PDB file of C-alpha atoms in Angstrom:
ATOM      1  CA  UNK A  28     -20.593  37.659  14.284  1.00  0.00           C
ATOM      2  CA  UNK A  29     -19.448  40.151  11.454  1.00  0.00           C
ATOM      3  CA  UNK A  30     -18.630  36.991   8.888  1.00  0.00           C
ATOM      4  CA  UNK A  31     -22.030  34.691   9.990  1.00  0.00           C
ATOM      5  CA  UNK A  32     -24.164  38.159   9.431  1.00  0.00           C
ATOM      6  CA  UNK A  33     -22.313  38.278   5.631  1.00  0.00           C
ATOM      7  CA  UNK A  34     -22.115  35.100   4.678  1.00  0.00           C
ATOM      8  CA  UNK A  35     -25.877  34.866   5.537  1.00  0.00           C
ATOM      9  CA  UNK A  36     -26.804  38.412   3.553  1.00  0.00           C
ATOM     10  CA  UNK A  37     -24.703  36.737   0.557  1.00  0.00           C
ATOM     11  CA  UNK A  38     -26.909  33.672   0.559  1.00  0.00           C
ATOM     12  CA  UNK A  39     -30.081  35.936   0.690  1.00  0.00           C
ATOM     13  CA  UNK A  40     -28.504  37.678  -1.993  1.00  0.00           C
ATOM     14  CA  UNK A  41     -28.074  34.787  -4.146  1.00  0.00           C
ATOM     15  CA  UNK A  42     -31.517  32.801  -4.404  1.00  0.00           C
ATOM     16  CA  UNK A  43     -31.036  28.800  -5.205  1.00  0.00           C
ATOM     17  CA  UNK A  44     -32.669  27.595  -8.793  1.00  0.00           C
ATOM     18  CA  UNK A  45     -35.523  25.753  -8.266  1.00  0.00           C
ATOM     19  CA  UNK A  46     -36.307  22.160  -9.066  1.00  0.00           C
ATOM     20  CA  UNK A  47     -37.799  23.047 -12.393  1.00  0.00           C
ATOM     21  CA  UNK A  48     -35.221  25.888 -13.287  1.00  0.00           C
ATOM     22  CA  UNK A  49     -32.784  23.562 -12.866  1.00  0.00           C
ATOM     23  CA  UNK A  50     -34.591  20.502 -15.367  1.00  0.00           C
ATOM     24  CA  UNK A  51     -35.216  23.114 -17.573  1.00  0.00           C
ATOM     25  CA  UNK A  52     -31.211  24.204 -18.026  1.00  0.00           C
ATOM     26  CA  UNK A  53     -30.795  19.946 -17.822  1.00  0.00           C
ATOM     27  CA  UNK A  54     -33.770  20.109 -21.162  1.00  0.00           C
ATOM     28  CA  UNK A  55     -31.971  22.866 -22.913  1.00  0.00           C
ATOM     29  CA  UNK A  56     -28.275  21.437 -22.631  1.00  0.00           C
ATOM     30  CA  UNK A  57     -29.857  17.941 -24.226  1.00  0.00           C
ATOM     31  CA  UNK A  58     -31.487  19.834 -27.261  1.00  0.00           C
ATOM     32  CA  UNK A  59     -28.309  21.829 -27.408  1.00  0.00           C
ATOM     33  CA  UNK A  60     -26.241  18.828 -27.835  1.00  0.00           C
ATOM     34  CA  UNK A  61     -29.228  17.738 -30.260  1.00  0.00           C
ATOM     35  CA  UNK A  62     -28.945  20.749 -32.371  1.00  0.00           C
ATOM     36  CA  UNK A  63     -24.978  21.082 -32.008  1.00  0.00           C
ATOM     37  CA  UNK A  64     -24.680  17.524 -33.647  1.00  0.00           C
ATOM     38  CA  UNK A  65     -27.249  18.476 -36.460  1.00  0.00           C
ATOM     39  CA  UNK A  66     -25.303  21.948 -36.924  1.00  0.00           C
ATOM     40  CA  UNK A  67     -21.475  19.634 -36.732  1.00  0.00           C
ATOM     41  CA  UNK A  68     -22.746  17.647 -39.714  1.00  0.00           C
ATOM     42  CA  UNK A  69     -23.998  20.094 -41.753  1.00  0.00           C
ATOM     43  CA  UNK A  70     -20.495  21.683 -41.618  1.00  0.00           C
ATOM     44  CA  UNK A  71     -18.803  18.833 -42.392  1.00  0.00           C
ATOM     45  CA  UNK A  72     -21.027  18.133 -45.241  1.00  0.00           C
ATOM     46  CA  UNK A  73     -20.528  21.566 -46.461  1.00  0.00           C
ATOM     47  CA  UNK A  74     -16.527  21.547 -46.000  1.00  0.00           C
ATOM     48  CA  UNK A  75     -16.339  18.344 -48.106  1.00  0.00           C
ATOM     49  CA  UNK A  76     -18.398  19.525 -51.026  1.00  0.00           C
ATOM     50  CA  UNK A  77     -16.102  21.845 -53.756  1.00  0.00           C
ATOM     51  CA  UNK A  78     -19.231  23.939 -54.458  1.00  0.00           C
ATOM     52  CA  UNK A  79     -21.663  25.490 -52.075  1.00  0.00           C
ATOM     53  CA  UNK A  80     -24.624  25.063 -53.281  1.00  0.00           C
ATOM     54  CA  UNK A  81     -23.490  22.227 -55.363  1.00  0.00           C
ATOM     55  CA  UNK A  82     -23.562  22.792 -59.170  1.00  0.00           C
ATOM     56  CA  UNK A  83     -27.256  23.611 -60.403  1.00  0.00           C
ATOM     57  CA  UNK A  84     -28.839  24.402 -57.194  1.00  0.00           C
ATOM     58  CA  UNK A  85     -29.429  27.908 -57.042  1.00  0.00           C
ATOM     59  CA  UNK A  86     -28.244  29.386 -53.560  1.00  0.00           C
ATOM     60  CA  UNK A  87     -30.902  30.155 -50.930  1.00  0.00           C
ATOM     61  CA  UNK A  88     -32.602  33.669 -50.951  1.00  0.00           C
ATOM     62  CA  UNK A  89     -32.219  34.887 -47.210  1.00  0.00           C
ATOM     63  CA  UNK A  90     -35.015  37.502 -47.432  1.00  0.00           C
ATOM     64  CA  UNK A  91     -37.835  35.606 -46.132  1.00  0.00           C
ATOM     65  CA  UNK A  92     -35.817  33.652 -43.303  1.00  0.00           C
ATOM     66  CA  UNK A  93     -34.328  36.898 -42.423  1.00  0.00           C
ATOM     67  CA  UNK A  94     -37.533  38.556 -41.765  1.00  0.00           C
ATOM     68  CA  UNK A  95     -38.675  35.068 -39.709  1.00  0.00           C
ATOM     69  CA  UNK A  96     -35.505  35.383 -37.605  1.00  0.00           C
ATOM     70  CA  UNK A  97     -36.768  39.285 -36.949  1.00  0.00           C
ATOM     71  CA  UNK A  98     -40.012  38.258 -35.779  1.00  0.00           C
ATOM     72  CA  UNK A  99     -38.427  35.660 -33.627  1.00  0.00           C
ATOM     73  CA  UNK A 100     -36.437  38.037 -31.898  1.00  0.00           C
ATOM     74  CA  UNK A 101     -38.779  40.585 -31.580  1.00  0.00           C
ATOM     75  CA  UNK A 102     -41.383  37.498 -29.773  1.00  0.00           C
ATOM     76  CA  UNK A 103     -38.305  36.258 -27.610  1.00  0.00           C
ATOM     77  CA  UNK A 104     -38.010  40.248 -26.251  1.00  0.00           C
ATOM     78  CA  UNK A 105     -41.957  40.642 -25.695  1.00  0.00           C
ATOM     79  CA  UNK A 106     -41.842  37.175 -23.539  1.00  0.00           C
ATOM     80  CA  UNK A 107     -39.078  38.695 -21.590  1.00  0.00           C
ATOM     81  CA  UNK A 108     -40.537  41.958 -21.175  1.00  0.00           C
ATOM     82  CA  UNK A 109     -43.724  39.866 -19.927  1.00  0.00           C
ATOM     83  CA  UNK A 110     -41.846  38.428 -17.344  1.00  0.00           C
ATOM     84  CA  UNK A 111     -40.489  41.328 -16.244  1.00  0.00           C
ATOM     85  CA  UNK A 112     -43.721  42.930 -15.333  1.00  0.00           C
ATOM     86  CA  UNK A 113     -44.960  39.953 -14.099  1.00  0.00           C
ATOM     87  CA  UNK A 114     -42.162  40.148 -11.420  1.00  0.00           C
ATOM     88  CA  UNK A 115     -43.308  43.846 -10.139  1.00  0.00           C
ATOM     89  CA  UNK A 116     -47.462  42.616 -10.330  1.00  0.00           C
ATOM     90  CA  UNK A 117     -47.815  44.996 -13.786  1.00  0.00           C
ATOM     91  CA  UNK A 118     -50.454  41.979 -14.577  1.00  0.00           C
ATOM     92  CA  UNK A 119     -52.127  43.993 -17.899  1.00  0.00           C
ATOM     93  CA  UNK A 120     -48.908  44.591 -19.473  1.00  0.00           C
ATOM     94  CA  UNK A 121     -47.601  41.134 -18.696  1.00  0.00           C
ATOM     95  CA  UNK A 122     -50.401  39.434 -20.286  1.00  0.00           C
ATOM     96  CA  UNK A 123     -50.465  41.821 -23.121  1.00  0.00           C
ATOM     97  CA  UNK A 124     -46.923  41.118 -23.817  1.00  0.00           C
ATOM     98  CA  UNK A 125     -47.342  37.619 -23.392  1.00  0.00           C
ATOM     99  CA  UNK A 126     -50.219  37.505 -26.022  1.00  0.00           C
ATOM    100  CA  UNK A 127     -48.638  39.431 -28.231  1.00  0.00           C
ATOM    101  CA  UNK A 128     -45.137  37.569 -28.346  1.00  0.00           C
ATOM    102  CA  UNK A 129     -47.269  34.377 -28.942  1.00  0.00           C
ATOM    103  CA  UNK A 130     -48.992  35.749 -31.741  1.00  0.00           C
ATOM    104  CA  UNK A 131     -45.548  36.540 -33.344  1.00  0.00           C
ATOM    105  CA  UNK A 132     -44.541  32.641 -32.278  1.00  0.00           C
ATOM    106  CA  UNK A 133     -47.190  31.798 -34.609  1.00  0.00           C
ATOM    107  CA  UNK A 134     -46.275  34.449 -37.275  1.00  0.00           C
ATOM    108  CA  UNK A 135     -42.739  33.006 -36.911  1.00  0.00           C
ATOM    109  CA  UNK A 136     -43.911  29.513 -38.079  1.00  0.00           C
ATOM    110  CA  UNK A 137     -45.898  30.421 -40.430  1.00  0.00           C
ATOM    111  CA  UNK A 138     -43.047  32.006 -42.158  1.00  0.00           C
ATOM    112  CA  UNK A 139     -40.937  29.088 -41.813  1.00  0.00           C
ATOM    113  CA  UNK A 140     -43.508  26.653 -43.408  1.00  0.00           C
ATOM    114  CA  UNK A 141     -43.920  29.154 -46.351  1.00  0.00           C
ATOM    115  CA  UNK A 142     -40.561  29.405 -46.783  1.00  0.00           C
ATOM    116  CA  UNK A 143     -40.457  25.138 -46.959  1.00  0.00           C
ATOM    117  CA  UNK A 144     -43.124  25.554 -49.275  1.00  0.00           C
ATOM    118  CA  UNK A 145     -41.378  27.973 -51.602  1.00  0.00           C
ATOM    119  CA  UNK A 146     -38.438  25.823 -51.795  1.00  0.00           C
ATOM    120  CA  UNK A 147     -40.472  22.770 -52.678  1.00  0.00           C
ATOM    121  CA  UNK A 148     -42.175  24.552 -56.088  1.00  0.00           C
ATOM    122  CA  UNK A 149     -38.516  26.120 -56.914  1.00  0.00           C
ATOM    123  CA  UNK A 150     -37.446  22.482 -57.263  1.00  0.00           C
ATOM    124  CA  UNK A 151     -35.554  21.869 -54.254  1.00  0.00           C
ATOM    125  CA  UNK A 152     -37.358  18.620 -52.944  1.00  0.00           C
ATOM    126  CA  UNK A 153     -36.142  17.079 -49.357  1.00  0.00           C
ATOM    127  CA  UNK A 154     -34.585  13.834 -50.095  1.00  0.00           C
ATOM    128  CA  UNK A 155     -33.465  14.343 -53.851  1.00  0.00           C
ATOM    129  CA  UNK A 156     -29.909  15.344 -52.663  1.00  0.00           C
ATOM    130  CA  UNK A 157     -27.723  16.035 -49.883  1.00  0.00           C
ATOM    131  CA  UNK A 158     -27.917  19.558 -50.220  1.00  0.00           C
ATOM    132  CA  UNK A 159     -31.527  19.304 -49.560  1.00  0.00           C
ATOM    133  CA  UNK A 160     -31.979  16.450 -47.107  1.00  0.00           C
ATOM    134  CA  UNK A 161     -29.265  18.565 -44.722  1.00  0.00           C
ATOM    135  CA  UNK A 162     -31.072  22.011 -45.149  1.00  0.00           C
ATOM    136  CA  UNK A 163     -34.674  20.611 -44.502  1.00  0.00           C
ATOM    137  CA  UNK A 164     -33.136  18.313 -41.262  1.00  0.00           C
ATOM    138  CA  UNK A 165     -31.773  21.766 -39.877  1.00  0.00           C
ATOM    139  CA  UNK A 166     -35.243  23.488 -39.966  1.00  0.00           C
ATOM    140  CA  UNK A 167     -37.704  20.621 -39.797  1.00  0.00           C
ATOM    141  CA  UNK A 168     -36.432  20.136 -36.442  1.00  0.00           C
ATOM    142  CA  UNK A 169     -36.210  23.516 -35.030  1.00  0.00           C
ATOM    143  CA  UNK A 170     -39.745  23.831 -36.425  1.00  0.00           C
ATOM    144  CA  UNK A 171     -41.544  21.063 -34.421  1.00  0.00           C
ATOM    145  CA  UNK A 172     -39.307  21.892 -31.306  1.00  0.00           C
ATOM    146  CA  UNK A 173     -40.525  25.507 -31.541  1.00  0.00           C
ATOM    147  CA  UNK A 174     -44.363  24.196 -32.164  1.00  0.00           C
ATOM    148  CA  UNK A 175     -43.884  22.528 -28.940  1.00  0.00           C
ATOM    149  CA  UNK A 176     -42.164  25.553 -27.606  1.00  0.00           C
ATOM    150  CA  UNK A 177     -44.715  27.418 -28.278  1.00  0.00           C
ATOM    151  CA  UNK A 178     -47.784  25.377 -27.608  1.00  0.00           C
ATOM    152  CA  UNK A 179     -46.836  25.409 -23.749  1.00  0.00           C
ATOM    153  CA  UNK A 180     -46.388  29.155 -24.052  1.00  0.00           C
ATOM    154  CA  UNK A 181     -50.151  29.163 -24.796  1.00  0.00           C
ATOM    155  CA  UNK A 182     -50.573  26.713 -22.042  1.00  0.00           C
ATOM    156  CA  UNK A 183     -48.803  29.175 -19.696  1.00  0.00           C
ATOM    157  CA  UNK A 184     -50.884  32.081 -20.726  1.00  0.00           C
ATOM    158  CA  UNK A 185     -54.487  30.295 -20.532  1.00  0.00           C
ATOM    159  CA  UNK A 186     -53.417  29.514 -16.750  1.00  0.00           C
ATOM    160  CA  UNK A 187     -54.862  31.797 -14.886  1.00  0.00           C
ATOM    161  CA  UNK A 188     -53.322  31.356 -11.600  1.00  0.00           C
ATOM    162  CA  UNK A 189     -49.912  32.626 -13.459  1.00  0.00           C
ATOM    163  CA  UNK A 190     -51.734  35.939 -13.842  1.00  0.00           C
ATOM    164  CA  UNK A 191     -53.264  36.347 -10.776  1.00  0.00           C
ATOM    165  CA  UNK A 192     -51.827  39.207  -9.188  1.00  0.00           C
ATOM    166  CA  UNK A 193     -51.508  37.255  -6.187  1.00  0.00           C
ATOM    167  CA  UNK A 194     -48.019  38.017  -3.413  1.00  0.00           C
ATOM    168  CA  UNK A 195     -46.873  34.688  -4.435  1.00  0.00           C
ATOM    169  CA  UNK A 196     -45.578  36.175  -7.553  1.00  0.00           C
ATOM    170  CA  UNK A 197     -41.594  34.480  -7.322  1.00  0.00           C
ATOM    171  CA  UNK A 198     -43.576  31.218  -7.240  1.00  0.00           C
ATOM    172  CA  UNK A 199     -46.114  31.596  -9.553  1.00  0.00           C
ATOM    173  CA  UNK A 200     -44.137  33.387 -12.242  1.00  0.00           C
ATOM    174  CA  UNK A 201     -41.476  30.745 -12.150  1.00  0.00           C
ATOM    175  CA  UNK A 202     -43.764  28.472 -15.506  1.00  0.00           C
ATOM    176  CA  UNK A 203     -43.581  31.468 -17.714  1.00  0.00           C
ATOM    177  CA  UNK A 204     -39.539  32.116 -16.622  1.00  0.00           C
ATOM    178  CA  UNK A 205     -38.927  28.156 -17.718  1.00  0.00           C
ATOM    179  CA  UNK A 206     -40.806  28.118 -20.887  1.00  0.00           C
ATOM    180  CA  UNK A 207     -39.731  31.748 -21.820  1.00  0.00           C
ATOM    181  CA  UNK A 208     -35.844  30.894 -21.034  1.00  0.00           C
ATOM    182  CA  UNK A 209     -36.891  27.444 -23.565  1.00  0.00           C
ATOM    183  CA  UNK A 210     -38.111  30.522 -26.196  1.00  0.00           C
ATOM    184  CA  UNK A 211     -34.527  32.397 -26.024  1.00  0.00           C
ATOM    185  CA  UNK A 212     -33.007  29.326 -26.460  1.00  0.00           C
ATOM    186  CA  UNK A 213     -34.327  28.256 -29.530  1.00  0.00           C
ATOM    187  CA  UNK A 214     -34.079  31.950 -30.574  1.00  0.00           C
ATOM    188  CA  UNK A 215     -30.459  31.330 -30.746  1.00  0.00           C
ATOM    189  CA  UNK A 216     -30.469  27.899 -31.741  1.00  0.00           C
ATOM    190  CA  UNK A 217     -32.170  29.682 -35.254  1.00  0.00           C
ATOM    191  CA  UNK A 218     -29.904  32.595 -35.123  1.00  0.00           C
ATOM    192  CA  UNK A 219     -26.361  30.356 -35.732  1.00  0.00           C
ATOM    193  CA  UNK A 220     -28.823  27.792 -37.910  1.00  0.00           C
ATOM    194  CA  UNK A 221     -29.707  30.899 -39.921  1.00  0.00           C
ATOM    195  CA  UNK A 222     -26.055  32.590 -40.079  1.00  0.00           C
ATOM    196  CA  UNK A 223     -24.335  28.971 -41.343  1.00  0.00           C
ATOM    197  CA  UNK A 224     -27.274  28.488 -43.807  1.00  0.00           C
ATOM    198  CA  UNK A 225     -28.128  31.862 -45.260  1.00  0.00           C
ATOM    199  CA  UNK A 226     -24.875  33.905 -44.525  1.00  0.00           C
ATOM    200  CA  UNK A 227     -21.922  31.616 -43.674  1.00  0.00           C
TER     201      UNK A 227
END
């Protein structure tokens, strides 16, 4: 009786993922292979090359992407803090976390596109050399995975039902979990993208 009563408090104790937890870690180990093949090549681009930034490209200014990687994290912590309080019903502060993250999402972006831009009037021109095509790959296609990223975080918050207050809370907060776990991911996806490309 002793071993049925704990083995049936350890599967209490350990809830199953749910259907959509479990596409969503499916979703993120795809992109990962995505972004791990992008991230392979660019290495062995790099490794094969004697100079790095080749000969009369000047090397990349980390400033602004640093400051886009800090507003990144900062959005992926407000998300998480949103889900948090979503979990004990603190509904104000889950929303207001949630909007605010989002906002920085946007900030985040908006930086990133700048920072395009500035490279494009300094000279460097996606498709002129290898140097360029590689570096513009790398953050073209974190940028439209993040749009979409973030467009269903807006989704998420504009659903009320998510909000609700209700006692089905587990349930209901399970779309911002998925789409917020999607948020950290790509926050880390940037982080090595930003170490190899601005530090490395």
């Amino acid at each position: 009786m002793q071993i049925t009563l704990s083995t049936a408090s350890t599967t209490v104790g350990r809830p199953k993922l749910t259907h959509s937890q479990v596409g969503m870690f499916v979703t993120m180990a795809s992109f990962a292979m995505l972004f791990g093949t992008l991230l392979m090549s660019y290495l062995l681009i790099r490794s094969r090359q004697v100079n790095w930034p080749p000969i009369g490209v000047e090397p990349l200014s980390p400033m602004m992407p640093a400051l886009s990687t800090l507003v990144l994290l900062i959005s992926s912590g407000l998300f998480h803090a949103s889900c948090t309080r979503l979990k004990t019903q603190k509904i104000a502060e889950a929303k207001m976390f949630w909007r605010i993250g989002t906002y920085l999402g946007a900030v985040f972006m908006v930086l990133q596109f700048f920072i395009c831009w500035q490279w494009r009037i300094e000279g460097l021109v996606a498709g002129e050399s290898l140097f360029a095509s590689i570096i513009y790959t790398l953050i073209g296609v974190h940028f439209f995975h993040a749009l979409a990223s973030w467009l269903s975080l807006i989704w998420v918050y504009f659903k009320s039902k998510f909000w609700s207050g209700t006692s089905e809370a587990p349930s209901v907060s399970e779309a911002p979990l998925i789409t917020t776990w999607f948020w950290h991911f790509l926050d880390a996806v940037w982080i090595v993208t930003f170490v190899l490309i601005f530090v490395g």
